[in-house]
mmCIF file of C-alpha atoms in Angstrom:
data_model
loop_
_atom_site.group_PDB
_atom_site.id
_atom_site.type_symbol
_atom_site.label_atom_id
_atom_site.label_comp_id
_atom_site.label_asym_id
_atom_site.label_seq_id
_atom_site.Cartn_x
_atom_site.Cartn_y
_atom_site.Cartn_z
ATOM 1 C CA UNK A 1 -15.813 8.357 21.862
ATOM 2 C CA UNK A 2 -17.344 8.039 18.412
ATOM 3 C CA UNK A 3 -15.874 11.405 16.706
ATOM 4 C CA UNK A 4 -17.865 12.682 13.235
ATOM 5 C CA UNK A 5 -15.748 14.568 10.619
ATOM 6 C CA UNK A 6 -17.386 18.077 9.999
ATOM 7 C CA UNK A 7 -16.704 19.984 6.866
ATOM 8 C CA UNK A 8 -19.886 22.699 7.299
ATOM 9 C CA UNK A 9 -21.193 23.839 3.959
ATOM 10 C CA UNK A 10 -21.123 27.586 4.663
ATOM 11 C CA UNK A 11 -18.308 28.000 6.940
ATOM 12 C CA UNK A 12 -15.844 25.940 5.675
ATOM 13 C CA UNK A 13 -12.158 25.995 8.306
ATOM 14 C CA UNK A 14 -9.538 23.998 6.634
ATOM 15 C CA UNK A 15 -6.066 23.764 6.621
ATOM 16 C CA UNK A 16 -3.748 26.216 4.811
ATOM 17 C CA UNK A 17 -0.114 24.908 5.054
ATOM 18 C CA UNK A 18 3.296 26.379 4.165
ATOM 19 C CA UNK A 19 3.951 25.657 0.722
ATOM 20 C CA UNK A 20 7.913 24.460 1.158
ATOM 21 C CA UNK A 21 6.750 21.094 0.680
ATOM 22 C CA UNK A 22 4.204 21.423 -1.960
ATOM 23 C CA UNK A 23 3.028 20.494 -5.450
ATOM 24 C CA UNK A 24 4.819 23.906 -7.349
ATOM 25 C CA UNK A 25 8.574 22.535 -6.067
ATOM 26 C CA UNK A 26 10.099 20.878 -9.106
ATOM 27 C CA UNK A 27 11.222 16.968 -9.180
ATOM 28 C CA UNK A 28 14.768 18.182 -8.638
ATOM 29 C CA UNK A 29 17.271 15.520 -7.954
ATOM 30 C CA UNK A 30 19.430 15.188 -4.986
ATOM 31 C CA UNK A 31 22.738 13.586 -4.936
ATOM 32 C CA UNK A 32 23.370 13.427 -1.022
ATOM 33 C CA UNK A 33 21.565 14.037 2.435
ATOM 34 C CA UNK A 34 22.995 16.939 2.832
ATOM 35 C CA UNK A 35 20.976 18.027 -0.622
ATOM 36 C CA UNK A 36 18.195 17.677 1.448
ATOM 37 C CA UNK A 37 16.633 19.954 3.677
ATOM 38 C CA UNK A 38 15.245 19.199 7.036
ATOM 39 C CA UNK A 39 11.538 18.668 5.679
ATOM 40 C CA UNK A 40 10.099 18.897 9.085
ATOM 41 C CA UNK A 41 9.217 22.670 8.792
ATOM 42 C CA UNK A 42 6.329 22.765 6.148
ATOM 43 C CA UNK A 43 4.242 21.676 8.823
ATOM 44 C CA UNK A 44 0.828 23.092 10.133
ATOM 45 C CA UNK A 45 0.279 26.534 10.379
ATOM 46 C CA UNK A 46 -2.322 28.075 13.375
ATOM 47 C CA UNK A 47 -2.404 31.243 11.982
ATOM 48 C CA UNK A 48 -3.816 30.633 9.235
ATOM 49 C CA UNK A 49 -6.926 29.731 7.982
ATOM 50 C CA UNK A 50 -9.535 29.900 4.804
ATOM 51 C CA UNK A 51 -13.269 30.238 6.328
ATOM 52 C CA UNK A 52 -15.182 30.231 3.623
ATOM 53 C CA UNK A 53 -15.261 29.288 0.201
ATOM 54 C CA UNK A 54 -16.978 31.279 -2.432
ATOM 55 C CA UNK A 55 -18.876 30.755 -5.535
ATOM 56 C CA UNK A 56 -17.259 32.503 -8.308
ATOM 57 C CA UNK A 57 -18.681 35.414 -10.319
ATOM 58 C CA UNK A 58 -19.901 33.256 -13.413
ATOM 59 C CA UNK A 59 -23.710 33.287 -13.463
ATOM 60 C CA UNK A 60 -24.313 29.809 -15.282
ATOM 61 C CA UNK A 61 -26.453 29.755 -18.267
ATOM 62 C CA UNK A 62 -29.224 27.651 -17.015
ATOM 63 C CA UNK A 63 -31.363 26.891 -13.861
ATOM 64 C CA UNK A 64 -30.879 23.493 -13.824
ATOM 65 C CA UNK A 65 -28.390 21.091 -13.935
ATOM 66 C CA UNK A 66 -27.138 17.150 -13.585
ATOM 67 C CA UNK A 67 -23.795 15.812 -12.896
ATOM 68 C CA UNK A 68 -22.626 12.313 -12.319
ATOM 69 C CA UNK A 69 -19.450 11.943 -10.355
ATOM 70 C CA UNK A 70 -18.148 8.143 -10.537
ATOM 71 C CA UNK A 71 -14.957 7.982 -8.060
ATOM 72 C CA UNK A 72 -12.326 5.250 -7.331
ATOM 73 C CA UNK A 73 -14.223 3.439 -4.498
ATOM 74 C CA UNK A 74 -16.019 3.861 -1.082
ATOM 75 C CA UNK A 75 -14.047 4.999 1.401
ATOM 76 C CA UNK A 76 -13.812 8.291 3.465
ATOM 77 C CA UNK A 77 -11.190 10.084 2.039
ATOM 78 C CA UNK A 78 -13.781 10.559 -0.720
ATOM 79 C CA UNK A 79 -16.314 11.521 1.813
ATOM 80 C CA UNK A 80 -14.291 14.410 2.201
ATOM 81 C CA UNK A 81 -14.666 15.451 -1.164
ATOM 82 C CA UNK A 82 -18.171 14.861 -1.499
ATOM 83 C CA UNK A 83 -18.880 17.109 1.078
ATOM 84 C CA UNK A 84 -16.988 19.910 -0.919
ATOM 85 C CA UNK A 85 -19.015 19.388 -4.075
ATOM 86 C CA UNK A 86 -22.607 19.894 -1.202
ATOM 87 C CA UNK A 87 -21.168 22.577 -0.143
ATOM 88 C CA UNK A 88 -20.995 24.009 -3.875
ATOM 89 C CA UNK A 89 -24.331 22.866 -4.676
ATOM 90 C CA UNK A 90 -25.981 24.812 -1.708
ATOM 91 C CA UNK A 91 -23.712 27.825 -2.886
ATOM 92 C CA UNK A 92 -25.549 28.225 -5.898
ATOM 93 C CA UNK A 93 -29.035 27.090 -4.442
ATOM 94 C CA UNK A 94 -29.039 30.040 -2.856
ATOM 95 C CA UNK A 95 -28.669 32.175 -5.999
ATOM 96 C CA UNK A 96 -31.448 30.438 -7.657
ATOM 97 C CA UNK A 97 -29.391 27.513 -9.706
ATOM 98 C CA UNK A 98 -30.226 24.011 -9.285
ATOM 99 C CA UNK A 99 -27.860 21.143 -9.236
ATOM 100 C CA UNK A 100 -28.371 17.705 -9.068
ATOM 101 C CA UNK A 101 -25.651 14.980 -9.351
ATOM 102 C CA UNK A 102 -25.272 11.473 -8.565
ATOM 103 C CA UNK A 103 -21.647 10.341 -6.829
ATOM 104 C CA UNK A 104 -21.169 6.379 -7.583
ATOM 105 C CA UNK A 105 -18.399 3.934 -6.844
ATOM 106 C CA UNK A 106 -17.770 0.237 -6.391
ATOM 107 C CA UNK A 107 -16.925 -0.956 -3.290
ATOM 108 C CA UNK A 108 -13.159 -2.080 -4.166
ATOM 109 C CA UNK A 109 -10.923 -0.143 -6.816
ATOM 110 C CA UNK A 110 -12.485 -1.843 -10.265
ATOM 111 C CA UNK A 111 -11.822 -0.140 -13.775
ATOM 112 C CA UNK A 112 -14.445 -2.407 -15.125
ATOM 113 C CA UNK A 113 -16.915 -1.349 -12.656
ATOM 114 C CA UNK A 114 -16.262 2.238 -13.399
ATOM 115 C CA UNK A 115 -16.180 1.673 -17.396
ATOM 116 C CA UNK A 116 -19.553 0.117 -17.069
ATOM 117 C CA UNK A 117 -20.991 3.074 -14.645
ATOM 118 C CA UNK A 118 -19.757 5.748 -16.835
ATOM 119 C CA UNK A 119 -20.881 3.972 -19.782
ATOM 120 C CA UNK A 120 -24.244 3.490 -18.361
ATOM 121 C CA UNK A 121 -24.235 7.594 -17.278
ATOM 122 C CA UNK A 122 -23.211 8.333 -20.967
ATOM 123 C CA UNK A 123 -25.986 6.368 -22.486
ATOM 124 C CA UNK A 124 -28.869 7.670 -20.401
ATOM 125 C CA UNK A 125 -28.292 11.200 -21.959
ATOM 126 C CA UNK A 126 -29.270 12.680 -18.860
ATOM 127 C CA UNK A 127 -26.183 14.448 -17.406
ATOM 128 C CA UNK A 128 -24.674 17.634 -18.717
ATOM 129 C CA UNK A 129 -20.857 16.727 -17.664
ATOM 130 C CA UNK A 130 -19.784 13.480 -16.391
ATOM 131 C CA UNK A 131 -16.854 13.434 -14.109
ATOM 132 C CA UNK A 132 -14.395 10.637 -13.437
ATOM 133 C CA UNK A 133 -11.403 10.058 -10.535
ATOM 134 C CA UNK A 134 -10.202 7.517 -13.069
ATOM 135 C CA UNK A 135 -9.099 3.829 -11.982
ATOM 136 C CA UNK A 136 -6.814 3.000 -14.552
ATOM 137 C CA UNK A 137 -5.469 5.113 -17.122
ATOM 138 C CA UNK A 138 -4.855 2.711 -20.298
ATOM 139 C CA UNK A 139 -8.315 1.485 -19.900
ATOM 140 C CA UNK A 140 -10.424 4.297 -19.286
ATOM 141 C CA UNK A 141 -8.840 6.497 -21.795
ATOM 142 C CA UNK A 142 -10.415 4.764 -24.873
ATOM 143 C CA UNK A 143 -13.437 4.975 -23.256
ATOM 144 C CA UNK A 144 -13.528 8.509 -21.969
ATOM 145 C CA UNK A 145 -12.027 9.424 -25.626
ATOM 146 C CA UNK A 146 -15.296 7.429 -27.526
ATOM 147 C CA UNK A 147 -18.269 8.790 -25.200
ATOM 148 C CA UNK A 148 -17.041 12.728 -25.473
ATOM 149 C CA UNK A 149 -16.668 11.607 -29.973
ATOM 150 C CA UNK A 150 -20.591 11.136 -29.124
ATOM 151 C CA UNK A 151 -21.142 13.966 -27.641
ATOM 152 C CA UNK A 152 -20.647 13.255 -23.776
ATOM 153 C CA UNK A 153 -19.156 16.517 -21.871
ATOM 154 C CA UNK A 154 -16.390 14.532 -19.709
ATOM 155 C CA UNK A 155 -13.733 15.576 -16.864
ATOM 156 C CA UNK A 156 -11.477 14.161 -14.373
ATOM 157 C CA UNK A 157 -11.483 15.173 -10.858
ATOM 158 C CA UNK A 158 -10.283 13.905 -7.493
ATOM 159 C CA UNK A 159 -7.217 12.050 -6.877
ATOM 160 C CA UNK A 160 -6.352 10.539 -10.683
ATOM 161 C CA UNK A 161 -6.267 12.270 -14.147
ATOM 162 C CA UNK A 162 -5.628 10.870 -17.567
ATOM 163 C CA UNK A 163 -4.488 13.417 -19.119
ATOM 164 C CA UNK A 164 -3.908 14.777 -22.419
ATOM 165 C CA UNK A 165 -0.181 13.976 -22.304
ATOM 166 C CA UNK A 166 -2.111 10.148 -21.587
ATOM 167 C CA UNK A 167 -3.757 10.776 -24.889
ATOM 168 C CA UNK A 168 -7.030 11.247 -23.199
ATOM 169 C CA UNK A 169 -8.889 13.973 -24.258
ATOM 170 C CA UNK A 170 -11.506 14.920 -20.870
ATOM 171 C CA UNK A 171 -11.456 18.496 -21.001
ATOM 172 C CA UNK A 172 -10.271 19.179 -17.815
ATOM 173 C CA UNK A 173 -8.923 18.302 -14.273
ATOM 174 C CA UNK A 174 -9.542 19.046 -10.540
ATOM 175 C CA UNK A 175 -7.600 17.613 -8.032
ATOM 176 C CA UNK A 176 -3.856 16.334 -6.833
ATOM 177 C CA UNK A 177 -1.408 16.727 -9.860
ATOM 178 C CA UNK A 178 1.141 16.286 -7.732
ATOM 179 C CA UNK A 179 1.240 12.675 -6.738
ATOM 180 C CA UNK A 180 4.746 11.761 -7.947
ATOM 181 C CA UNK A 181 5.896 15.209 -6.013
ATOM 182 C CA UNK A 182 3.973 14.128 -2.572
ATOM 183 C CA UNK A 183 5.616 10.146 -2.775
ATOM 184 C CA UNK A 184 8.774 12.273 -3.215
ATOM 185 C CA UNK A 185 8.447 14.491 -0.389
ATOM 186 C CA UNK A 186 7.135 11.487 1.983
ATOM 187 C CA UNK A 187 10.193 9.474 1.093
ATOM 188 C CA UNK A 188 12.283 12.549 1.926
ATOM 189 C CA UNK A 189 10.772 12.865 5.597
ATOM 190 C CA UNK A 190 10.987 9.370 5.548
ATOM 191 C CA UNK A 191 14.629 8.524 5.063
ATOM 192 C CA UNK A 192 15.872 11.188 6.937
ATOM 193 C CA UNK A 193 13.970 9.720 10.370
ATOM 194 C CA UNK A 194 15.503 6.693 9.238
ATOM 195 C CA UNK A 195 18.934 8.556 8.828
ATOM 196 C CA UNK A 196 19.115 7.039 5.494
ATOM 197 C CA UNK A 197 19.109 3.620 6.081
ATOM 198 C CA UNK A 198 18.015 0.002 6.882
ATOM 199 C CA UNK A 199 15.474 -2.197 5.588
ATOM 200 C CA UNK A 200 12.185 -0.735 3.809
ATOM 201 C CA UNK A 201 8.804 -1.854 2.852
ATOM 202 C CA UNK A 202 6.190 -0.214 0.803
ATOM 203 C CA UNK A 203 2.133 -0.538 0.577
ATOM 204 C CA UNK A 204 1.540 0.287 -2.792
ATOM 205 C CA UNK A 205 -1.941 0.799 -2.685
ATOM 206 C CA UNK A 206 -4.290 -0.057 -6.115
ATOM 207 C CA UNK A 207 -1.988 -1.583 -8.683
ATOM 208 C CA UNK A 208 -3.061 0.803 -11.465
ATOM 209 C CA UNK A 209 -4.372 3.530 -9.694
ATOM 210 C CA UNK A 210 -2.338 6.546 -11.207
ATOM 211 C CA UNK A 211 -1.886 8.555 -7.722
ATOM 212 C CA UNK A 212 -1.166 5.062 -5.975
ATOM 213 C CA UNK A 213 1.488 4.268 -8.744
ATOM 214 C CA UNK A 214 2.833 7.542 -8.938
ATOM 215 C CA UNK A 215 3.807 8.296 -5.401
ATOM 216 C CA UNK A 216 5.250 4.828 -4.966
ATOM 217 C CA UNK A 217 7.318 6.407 -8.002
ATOM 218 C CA UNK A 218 7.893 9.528 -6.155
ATOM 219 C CA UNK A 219 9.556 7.434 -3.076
ATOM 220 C CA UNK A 220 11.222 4.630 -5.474
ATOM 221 C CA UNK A 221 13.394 7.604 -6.576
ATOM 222 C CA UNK A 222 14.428 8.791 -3.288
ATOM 223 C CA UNK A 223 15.103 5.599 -1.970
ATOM 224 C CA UNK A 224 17.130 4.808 -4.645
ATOM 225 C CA UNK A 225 19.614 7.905 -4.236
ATOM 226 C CA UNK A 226 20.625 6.184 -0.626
ATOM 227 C CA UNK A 227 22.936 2.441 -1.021
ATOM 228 C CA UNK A 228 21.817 1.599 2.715
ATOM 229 C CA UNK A 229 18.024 1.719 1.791
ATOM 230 C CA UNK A 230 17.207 -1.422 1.124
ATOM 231 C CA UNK A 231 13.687 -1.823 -0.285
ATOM 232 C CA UNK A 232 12.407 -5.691 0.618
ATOM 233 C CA UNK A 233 9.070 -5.601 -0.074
ATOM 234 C CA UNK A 234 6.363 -3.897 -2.126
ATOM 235 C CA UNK A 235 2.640 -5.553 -2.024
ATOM 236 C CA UNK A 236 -0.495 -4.305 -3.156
ATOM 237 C CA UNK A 237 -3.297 -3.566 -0.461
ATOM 238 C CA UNK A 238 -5.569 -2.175 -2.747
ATOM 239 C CA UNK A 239 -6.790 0.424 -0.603
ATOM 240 C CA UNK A 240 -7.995 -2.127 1.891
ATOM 241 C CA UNK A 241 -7.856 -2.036 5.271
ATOM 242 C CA UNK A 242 -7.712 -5.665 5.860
ATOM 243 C CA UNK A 243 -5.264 -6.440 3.066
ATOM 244 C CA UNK A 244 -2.741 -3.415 4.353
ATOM 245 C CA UNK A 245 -2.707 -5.089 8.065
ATOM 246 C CA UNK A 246 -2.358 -8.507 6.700
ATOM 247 C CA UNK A 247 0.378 -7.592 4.486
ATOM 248 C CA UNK A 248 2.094 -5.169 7.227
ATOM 249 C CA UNK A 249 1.909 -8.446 9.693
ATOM 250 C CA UNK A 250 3.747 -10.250 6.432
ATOM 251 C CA UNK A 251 6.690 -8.083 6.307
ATOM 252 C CA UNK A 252 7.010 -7.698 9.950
ATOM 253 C CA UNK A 253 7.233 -11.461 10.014
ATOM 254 C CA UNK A 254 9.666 -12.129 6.947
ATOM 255 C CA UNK A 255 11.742 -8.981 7.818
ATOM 256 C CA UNK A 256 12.875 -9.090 11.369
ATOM 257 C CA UNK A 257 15.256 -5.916 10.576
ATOM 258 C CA UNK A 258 12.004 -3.877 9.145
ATOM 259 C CA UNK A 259 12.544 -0.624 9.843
ATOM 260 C CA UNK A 260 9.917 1.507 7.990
ATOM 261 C CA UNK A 261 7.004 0.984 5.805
ATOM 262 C CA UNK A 262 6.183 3.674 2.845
ATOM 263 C CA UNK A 263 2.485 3.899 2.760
ATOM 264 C CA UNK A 264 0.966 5.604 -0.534
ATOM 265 C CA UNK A 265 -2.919 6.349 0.751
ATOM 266 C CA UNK A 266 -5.097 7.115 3.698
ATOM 267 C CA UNK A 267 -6.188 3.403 4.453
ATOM 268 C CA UNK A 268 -2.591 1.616 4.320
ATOM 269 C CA UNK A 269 -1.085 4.044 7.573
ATOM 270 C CA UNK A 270 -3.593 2.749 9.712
ATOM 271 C CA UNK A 271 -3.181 -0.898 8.562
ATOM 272 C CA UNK A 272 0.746 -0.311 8.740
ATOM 273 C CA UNK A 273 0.106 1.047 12.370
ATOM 274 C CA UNK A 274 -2.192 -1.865 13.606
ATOM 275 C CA UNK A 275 0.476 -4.267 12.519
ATOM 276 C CA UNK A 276 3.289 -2.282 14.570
ATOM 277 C CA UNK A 277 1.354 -2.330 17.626
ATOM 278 C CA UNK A 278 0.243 -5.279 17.758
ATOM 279 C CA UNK A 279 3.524 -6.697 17.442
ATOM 280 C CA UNK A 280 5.112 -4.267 20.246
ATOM 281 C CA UNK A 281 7.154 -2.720 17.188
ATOM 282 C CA UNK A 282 6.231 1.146 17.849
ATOM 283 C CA UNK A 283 9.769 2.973 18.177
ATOM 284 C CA UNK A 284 11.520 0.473 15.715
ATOM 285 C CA UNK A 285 9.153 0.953 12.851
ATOM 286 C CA UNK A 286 8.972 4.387 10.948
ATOM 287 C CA UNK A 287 5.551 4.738 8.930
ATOM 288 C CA UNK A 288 4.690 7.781 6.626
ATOM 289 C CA UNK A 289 1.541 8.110 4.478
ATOM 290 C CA UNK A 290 -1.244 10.071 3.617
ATOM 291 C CA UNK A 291 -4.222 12.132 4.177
ATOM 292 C CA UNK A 292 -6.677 12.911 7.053
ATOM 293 C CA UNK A 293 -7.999 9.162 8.383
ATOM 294 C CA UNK A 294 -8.849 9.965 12.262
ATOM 295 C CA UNK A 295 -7.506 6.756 13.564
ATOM 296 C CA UNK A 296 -4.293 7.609 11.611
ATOM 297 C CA UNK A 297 -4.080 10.781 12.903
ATOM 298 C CA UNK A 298 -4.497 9.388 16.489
ATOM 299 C CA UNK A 299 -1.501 7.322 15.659
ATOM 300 C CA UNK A 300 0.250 10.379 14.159
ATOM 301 C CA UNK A 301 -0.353 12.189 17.989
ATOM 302 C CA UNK A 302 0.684 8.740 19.520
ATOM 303 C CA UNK A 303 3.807 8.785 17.537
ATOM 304 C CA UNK A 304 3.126 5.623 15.913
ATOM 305 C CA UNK A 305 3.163 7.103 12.665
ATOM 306 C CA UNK A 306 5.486 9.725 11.564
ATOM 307 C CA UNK A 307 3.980 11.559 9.511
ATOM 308 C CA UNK A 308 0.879 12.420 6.937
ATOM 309 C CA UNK A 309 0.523 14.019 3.903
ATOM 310 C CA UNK A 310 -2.704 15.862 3.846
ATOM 311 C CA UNK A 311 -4.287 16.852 0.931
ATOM 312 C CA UNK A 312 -7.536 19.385 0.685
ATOM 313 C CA UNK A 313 -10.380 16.875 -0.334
ATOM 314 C CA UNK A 314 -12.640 19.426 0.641
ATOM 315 C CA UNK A 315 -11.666 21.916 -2.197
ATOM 316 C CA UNK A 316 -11.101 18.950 -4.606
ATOM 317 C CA UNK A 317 -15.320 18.816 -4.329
ATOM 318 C CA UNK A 318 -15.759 22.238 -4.705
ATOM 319 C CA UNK A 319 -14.141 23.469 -7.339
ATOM 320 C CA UNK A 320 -15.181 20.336 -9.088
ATOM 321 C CA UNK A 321 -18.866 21.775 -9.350
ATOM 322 C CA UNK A 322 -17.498 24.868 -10.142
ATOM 323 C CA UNK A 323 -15.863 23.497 -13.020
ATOM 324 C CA UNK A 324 -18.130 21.167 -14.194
ATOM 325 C CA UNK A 325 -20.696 24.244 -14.809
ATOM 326 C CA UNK A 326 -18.816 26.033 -17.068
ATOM 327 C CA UNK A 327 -18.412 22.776 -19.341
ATOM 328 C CA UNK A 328 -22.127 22.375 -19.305
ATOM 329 C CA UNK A 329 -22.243 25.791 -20.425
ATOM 330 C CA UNK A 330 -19.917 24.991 -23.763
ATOM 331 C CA UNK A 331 -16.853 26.969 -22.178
ATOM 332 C CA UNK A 332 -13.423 25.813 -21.922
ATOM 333 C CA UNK A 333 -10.182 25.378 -21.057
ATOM 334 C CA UNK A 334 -7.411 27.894 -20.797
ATOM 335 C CA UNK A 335 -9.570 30.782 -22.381
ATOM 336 C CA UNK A 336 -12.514 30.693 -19.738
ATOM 337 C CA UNK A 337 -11.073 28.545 -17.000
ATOM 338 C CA UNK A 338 -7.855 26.001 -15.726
ATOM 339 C CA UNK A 339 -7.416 23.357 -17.964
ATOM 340 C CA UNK A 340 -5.962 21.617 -14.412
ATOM 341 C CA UNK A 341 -6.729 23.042 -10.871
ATOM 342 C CA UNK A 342 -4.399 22.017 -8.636
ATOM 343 C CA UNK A 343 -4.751 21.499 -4.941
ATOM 344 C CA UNK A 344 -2.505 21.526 -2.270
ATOM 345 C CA UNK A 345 -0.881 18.729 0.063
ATOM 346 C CA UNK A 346 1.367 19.128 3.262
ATOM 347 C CA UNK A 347 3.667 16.661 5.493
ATOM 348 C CA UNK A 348 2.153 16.702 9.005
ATOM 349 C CA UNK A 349 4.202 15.612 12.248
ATOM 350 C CA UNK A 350 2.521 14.615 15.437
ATOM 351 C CA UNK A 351 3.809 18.276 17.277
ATOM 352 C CA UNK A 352 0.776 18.999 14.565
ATOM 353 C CA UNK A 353 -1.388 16.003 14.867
ATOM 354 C CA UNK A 354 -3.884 17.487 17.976
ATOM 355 C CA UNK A 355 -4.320 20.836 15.936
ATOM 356 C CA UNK A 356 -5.326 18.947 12.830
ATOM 357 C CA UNK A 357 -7.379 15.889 14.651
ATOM 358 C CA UNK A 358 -8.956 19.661 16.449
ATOM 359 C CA UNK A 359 -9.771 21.391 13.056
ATOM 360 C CA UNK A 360 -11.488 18.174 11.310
ATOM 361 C CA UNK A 361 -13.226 16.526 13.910
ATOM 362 C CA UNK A 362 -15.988 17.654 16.588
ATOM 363 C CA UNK A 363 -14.113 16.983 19.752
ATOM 364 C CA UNK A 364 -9.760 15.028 20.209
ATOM 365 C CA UNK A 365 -8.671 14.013 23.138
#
């Protein structure tokens, strides 16, 4: 059966997790297994749950507004957060403010492509606040940096900042800001399954892409705290579905020994898990990555994969609008609002994976 992913505008049900695995934990290092603890309990909470999501009690200046929203690339995990940001616009339709926005990407990762779409935006002079899930940091800083010299309102949202420690100066930042911190907690679940060693393989995603990069990062550290890890490959998929089975097939082949692969984003799991079955490898292969895919999460209930790290695209969108309206209005960071709104991730298991495939989707089996 054909299954659609709801998010409903006015009754929003999404996941509120335990927060011993989330983005507020420091980096702090570990010097043995026993250092670590058993990561499996920050996973999904029934009780719990956030049904609706609020506009806040600013009353914007103006009746009328235009955004443009240029993300990474096409895929669903940015779905998610597009529904978020409707959501937010028919919040505030309904108290008499009108927003209009349009949400562009290439269809492959492509800072060029993005420099040229946010360029283009810039120039028009027709949006009040331009918002960017930036591809690349070193080249879209010096860009970003120029357009807001002329004028150009300009934040980051979604799954990549450049920040102001990046020497970028967009005034502000919704989304994950805890990439490094999610690649670390991953790699945690992940080496324990493996009880901390044998051969390793990562998908690294979009070279470039700062939340690809920096949760490869994240795991590179763990893995490196454990002498019978052996990392033997790391390839980039770029966020391709294709590419992440191809290259999953690759180091199946060339590593007979395999016994995990590290996945960084919501394509490469299912890519990773394609490869394993169709080489009769489920049981010997260990596969962690990220976010809310449904075939992944199938695999997650199948025990294919291990486990996901989910991330709340859904309030990524939201509170993206939300922000983006007071910088139209002139205000700004920390006096009138977050300078960076964080949102949360958790590990999910498969005990989990029906509950969650439940909650997203219309009807699981």
């Amino acid at each position: 059966m054909h299954l659609k992913l709801i998010f409903l505008p006015l009754l929003i049900i999404f996941l509120i997790f335990d927060l011993s695995s989330c983005s507020k934990k420091s980096q702090k290092q570990i010097s043995s297994e026993k250092d670590l603890p058993h990561v499996e309990e920050s996973s999904f909470s029934r009780k719990t749950w956030k049904s609706e999501h609020e506009v806040s009690s600013y009353t914007p200046k103006k009746k009328d507004y235009n955004f443009y929203f240029a993300y990474k690339n096409i895929h669903s995990w940015f779905d998610a957060v597009h529904q978020g940001i409707e959501a937010a616009v028919l919040k505030y339709k309904e108290i008499g403010i009108n927003i209009t926005y349009d949400y562009i990407a290439p269809e492959v990762v492509s800072a060029s492509t993005q420099i040229k779409n946010v360029k283009d935006a810039a120039y028009s002079k027709e949006y009040d606040v331009i918002g960017i899930d930036v591809a690349d940091i070193s080249s879209l800083t010096p860009v970003i940096n120029s357009l807001m010299k002329d004028g150009q309102k300009i934040m980051t949202f979604a799954s990549s900042d450049a920040s102001k420690e990046n020497g970028c100066n967009r005034i502000a930042f919704v989304g994950n800001m805890h990439n490094y911190q999610d690649g670390y907690d991953l790699a945690r679940a992940f080496c324990e399954k493996l009880n901390y060693s044998g051969q390793v393989a990562i998908l690294a995603g979009a070279k470039g892409a700062p939340c690809h990069e920096e949760r490869v990062k994240g795991a590179m550290d763990v893995f490196d705290k454990y002498p019978e890890i052996e990392l033997v490959a790391l390839d980039y998929d770029n966020d391709l579905l294709f590419s992440s089975y191809e290259l999953s097939m690759d180091f199946i082949k060339r590593f007979p020994d395999l016994r995990g692969i590290f996945c960084c984003n919501m394509t490469n799991p299912v890519g990773a898990a394609r490869a394993v079955l169709d080489t009769g490898k489920k049981g010997d292969i260990v596969i962690v990555g990220m976010d809310h895919d449904q075939e992944a999460l199938s695999y997650l209930k199948d025990g294919v994969i291990y486990a996901l790290g989910i991330q709340d695209c859904f309030s990524i969108g939201f509170d993206t609008v939300l922000t983006a309206l007071r910088i139209a209005d002139g205000l700004l960071p920390p006096e009138s609002f977050p300078e960076k709104t964080d949102e949360i991730t958790t590990i999910v298991y498969q005990k989990d994976a029906l509950a969650v495939l439940r909650t997203l989707y219309v009807a699981a089996e």
